[in-house]
mmCIF file of N, CA and C in Angstrom:
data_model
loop_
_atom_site.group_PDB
_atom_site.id
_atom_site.type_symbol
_atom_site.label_atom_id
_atom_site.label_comp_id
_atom_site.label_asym_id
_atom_site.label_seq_id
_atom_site.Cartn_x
_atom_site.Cartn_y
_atom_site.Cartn_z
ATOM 1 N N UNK A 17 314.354 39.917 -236.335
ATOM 2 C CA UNK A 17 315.515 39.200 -236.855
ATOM 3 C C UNK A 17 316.053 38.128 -235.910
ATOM 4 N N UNK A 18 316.051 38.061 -234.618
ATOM 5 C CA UNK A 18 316.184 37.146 -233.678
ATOM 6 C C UNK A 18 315.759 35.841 -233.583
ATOM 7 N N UNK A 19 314.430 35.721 -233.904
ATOM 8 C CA UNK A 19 313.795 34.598 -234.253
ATOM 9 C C UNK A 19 314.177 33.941 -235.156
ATOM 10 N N UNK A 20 314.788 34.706 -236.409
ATOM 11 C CA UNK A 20 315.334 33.720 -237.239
ATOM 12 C C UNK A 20 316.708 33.428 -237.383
ATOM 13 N N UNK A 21 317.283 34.333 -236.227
ATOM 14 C CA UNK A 21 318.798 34.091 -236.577
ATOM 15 C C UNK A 21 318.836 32.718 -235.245
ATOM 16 N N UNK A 22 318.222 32.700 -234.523
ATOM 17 C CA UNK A 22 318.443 32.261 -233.033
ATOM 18 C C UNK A 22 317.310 31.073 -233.028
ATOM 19 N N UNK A 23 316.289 31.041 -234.095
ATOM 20 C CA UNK A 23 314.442 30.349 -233.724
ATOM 21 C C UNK A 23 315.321 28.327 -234.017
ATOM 22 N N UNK A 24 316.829 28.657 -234.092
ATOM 23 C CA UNK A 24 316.641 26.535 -234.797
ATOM 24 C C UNK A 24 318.115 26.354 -233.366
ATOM 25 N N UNK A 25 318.013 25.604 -232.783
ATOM 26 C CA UNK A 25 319.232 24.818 -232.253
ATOM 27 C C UNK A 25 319.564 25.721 -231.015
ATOM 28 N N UNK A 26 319.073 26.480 -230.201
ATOM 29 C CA UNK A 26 319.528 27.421 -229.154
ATOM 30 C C UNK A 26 318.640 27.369 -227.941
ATOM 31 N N UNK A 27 318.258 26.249 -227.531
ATOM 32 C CA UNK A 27 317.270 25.691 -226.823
ATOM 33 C C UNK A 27 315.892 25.952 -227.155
ATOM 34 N N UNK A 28 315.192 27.415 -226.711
ATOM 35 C CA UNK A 28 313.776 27.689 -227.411
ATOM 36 C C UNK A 28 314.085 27.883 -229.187
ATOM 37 N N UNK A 29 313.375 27.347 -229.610
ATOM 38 C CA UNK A 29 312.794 27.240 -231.022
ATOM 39 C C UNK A 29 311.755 28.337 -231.823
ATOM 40 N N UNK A 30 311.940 28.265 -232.910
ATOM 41 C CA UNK A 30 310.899 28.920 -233.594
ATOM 42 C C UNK A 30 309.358 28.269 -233.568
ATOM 43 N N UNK A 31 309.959 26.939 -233.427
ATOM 44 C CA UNK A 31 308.579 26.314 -233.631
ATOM 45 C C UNK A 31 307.579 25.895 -232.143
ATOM 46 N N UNK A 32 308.752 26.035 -231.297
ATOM 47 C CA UNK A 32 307.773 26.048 -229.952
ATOM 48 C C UNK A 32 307.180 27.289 -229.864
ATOM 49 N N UNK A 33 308.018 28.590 -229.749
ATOM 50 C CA UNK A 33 307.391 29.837 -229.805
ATOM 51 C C UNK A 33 305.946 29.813 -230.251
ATOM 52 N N UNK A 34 305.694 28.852 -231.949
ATOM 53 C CA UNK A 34 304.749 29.268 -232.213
ATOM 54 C C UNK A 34 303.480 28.321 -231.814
ATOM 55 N N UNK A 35 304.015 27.013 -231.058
ATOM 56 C CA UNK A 35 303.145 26.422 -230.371
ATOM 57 C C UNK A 35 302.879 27.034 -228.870
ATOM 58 N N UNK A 36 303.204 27.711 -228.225
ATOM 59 C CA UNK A 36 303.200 28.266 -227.287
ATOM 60 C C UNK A 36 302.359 29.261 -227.755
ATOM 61 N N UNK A 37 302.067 30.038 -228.606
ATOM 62 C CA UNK A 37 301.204 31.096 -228.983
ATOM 63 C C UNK A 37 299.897 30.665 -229.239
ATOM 64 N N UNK A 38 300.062 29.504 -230.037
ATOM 65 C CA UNK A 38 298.842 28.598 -230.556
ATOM 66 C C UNK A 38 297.917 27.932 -229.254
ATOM 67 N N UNK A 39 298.941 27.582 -227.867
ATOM 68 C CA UNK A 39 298.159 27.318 -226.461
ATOM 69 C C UNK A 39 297.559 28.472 -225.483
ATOM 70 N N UNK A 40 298.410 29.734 -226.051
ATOM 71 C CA UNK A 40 298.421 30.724 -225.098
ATOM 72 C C UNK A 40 297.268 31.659 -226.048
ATOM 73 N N UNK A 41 297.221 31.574 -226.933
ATOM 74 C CA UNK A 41 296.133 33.043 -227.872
ATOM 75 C C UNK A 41 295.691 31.771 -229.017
ATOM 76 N N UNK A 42 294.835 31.025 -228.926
ATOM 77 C CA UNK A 42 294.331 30.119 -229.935
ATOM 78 C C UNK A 42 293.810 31.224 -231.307
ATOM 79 N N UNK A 43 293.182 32.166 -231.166
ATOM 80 C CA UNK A 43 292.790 33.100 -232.157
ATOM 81 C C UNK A 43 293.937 34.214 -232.518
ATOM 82 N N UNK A 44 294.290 33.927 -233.656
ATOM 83 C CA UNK A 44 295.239 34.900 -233.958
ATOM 84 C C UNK A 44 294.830 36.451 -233.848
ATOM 85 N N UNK A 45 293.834 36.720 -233.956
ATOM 86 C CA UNK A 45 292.986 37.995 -233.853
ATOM 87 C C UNK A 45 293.704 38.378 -232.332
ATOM 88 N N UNK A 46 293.428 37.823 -231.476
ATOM 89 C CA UNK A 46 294.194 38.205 -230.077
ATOM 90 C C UNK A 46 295.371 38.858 -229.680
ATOM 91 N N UNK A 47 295.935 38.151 -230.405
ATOM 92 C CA UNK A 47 297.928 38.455 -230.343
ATOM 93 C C UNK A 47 297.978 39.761 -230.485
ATOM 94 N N UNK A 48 297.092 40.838 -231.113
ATOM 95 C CA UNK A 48 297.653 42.130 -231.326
ATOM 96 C C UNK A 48 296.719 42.883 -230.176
ATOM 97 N N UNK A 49 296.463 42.015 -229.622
ATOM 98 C CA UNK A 49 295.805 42.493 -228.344
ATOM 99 C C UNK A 49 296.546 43.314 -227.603
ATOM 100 N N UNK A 50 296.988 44.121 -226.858
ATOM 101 C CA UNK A 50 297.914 44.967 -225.737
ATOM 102 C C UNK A 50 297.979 44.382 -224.585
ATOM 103 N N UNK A 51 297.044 43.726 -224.081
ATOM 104 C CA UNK A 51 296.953 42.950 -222.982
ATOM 105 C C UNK A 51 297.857 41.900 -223.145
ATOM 106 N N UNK A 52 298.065 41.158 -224.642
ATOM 107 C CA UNK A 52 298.739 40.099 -224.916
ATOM 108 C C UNK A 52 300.032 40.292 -225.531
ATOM 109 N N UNK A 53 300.200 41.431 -225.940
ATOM 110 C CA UNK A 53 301.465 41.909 -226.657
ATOM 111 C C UNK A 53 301.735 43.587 -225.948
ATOM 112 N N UNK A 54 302.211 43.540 -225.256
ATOM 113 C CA UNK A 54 302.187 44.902 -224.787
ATOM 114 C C UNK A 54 303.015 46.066 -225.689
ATOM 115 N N UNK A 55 303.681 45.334 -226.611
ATOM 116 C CA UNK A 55 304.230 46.475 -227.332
ATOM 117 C C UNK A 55 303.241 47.287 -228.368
ATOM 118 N N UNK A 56 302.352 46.712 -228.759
ATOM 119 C CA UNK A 56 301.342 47.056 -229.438
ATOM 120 C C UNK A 56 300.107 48.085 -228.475
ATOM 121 N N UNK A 57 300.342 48.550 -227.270
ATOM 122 C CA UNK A 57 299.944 49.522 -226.714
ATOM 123 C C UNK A 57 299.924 50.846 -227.358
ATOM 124 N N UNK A 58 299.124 51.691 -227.036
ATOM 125 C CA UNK A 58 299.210 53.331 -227.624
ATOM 126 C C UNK A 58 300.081 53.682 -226.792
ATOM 127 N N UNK A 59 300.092 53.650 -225.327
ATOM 128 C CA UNK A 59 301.258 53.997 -224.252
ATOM 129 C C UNK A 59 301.599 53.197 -223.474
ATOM 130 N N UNK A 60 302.712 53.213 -222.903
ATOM 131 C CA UNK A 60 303.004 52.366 -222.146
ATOM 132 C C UNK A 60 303.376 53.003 -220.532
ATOM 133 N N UNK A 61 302.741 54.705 -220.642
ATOM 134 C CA UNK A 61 302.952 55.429 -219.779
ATOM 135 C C UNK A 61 302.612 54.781 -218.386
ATOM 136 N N UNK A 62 302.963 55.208 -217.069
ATOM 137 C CA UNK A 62 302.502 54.929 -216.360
ATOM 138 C C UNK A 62 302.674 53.627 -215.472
ATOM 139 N N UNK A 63 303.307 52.245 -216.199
ATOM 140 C CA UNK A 63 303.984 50.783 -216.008
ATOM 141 C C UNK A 63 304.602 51.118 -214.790
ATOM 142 N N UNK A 64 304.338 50.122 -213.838
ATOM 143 C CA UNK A 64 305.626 49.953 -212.963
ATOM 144 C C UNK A 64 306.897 49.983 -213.016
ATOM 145 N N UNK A 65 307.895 50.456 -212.339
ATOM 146 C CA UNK A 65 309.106 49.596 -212.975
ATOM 147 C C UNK A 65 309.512 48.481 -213.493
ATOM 148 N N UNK A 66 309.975 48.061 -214.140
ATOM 149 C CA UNK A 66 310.316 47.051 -215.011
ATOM 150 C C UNK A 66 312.242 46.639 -215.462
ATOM 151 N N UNK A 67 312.127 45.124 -214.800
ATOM 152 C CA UNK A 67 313.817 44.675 -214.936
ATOM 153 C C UNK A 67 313.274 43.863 -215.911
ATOM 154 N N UNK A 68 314.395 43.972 -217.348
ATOM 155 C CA UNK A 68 314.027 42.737 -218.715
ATOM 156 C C UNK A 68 315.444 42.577 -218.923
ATOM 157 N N UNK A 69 315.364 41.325 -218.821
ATOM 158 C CA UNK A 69 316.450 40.351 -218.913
ATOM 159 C C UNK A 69 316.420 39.965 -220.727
ATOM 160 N N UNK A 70 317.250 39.801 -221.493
ATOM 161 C CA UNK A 70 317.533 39.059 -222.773
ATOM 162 C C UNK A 70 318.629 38.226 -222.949
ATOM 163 N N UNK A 71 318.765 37.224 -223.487
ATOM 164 C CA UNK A 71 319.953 36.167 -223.965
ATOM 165 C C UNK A 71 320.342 36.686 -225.331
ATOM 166 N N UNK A 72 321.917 36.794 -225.507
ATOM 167 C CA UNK A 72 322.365 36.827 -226.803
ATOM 168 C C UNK A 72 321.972 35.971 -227.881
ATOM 169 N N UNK A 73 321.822 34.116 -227.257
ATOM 170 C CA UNK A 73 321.357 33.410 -228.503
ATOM 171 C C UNK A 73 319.864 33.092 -228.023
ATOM 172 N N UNK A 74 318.850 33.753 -228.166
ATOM 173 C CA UNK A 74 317.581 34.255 -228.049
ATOM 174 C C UNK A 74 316.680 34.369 -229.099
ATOM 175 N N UNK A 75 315.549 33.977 -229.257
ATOM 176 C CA UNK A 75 315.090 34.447 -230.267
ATOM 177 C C UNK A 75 313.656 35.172 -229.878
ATOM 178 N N UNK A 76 314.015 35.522 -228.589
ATOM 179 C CA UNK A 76 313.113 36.337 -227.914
ATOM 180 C C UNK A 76 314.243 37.863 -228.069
ATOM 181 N N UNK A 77 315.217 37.854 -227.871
ATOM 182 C CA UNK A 77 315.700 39.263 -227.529
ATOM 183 C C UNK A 77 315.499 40.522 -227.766
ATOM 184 N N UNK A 78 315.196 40.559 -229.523
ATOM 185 C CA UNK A 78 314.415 41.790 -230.101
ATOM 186 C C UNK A 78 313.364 42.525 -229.404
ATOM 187 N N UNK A 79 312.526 41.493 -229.160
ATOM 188 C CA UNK A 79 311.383 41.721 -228.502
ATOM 189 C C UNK A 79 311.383 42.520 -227.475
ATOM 190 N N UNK A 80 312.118 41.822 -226.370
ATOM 191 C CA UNK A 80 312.449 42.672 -225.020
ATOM 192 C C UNK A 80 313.145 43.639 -224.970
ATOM 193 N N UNK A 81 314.360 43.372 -225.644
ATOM 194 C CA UNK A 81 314.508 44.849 -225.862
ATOM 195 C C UNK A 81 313.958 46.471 -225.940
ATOM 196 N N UNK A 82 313.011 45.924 -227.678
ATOM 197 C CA UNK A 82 312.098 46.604 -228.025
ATOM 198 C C UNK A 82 311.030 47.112 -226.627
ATOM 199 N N UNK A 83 310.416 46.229 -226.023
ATOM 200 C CA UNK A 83 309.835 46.209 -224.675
ATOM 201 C C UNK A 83 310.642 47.125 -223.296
ATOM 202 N N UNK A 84 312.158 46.899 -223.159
ATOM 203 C CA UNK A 84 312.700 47.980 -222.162
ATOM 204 C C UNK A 84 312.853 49.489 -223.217
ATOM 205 N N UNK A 85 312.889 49.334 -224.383
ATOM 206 C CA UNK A 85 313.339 50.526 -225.032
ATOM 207 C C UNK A 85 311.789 51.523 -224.892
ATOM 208 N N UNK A 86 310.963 50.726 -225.120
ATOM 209 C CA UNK A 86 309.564 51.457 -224.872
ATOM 210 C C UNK A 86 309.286 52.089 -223.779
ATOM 211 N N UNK A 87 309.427 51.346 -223.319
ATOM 212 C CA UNK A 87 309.206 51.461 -221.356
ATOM 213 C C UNK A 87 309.501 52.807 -221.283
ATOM 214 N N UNK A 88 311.241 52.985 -221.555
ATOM 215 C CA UNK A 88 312.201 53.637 -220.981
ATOM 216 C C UNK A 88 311.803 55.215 -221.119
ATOM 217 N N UNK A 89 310.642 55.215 -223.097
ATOM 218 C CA UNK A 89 310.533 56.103 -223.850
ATOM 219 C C UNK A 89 308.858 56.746 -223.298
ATOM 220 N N UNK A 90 308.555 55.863 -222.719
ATOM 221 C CA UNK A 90 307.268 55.966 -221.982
ATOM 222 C C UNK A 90 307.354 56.451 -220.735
ATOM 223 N N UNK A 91 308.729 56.975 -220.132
ATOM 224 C CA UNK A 91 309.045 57.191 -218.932
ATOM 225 C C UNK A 91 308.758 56.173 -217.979
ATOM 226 N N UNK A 92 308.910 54.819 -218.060
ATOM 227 C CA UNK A 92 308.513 53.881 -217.342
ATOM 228 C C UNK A 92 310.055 53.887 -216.761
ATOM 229 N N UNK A 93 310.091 52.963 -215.542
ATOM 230 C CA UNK A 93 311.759 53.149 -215.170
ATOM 231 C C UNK A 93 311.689 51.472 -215.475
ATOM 232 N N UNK A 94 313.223 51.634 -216.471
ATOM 233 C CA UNK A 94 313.045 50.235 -217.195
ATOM 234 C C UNK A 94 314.833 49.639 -217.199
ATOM 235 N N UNK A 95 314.811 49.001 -216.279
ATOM 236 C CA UNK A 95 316.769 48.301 -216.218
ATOM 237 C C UNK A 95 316.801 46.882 -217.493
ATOM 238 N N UNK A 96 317.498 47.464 -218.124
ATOM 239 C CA UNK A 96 317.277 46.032 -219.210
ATOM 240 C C UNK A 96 318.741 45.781 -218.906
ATOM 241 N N UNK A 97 319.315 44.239 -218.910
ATOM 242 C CA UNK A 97 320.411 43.763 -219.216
ATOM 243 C C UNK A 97 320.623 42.552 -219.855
ATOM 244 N N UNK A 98 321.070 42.883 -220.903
ATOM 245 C CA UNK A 98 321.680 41.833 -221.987
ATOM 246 C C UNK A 98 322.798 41.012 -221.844
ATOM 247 N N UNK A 99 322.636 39.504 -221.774
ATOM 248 C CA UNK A 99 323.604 38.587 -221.330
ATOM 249 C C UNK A 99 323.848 37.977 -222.694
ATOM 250 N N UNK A 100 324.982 38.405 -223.363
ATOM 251 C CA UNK A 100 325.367 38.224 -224.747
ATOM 252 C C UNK A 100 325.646 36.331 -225.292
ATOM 253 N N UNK A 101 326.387 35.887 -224.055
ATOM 254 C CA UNK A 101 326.750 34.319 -224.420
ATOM 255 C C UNK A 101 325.247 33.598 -223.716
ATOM 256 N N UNK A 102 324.447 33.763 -223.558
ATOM 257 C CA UNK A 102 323.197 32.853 -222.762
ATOM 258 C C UNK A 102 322.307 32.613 -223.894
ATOM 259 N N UNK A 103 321.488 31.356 -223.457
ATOM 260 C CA UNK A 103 320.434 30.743 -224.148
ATOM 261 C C UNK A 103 319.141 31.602 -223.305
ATOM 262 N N UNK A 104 317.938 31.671 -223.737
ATOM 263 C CA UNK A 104 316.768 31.848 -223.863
ATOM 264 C C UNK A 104 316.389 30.874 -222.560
ATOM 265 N N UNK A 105 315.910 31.092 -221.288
ATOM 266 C CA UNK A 105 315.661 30.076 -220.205
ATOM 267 C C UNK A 105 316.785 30.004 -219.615
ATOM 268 N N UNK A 106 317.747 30.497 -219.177
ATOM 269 C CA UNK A 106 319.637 30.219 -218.906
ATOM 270 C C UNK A 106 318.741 30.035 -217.395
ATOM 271 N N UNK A 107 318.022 30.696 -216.675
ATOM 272 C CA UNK A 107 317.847 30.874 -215.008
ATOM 273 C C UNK A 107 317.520 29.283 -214.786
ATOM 274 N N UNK A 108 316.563 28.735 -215.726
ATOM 275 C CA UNK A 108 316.352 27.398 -215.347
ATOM 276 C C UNK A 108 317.240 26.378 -215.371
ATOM 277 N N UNK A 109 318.411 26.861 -216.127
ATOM 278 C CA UNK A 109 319.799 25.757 -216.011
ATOM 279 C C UNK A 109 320.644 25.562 -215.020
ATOM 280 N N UNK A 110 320.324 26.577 -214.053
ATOM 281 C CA UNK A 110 321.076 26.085 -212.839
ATOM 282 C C UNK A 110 320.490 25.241 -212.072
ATOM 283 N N UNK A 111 321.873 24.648 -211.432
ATOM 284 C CA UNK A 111 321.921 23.337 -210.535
ATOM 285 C C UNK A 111 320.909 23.760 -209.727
#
């Protein structure tokens, strides 16, 4: 739901997302890869720790979420924090 509430006017786009996928996994067959989508793993047991950052106007946020919520359920040690007023890329906006 992120993608489409957040994918038009909130710096990252829906439509870069999906050019970014199109440079990064040219074969759609890939994307459900685990290597390339890690949520699509059988486990996620075993992961390093893991800090996941999300932006409120995001249209990544679901995702990561979904991604620390796994972790967490996988016994991975997983610190997620959600920055409710930020854009998607906020670290690169500083001076």
């Amino acid at each position: 739901p992120s993608i489409e509430a957040f994918g038009r006017g909130y710096l990252l786009t829906k439509a870069m997302i999906d050019r970014f996928m199109d440079y990064y996994l040219p074969n759609p067959s890939d994307r459900a890869d685990p290597r390339a989508s890690p949520l699509r793993a059988r486990s996620l047991a075993g992961l390093p720790p893991a800090f996941v950052q999300t932006a409120g106007f995001d249209p990544l946020q679901d995702e990561g979420g979904a991604y620390a919520a796994a972790l967490a359920a996988a016994g991975a040690k997983a610190e997620h924090r959600h920055y409710p007023s930020l854009v998607h890329g906020y670290i690169q906006l500083a001076g």
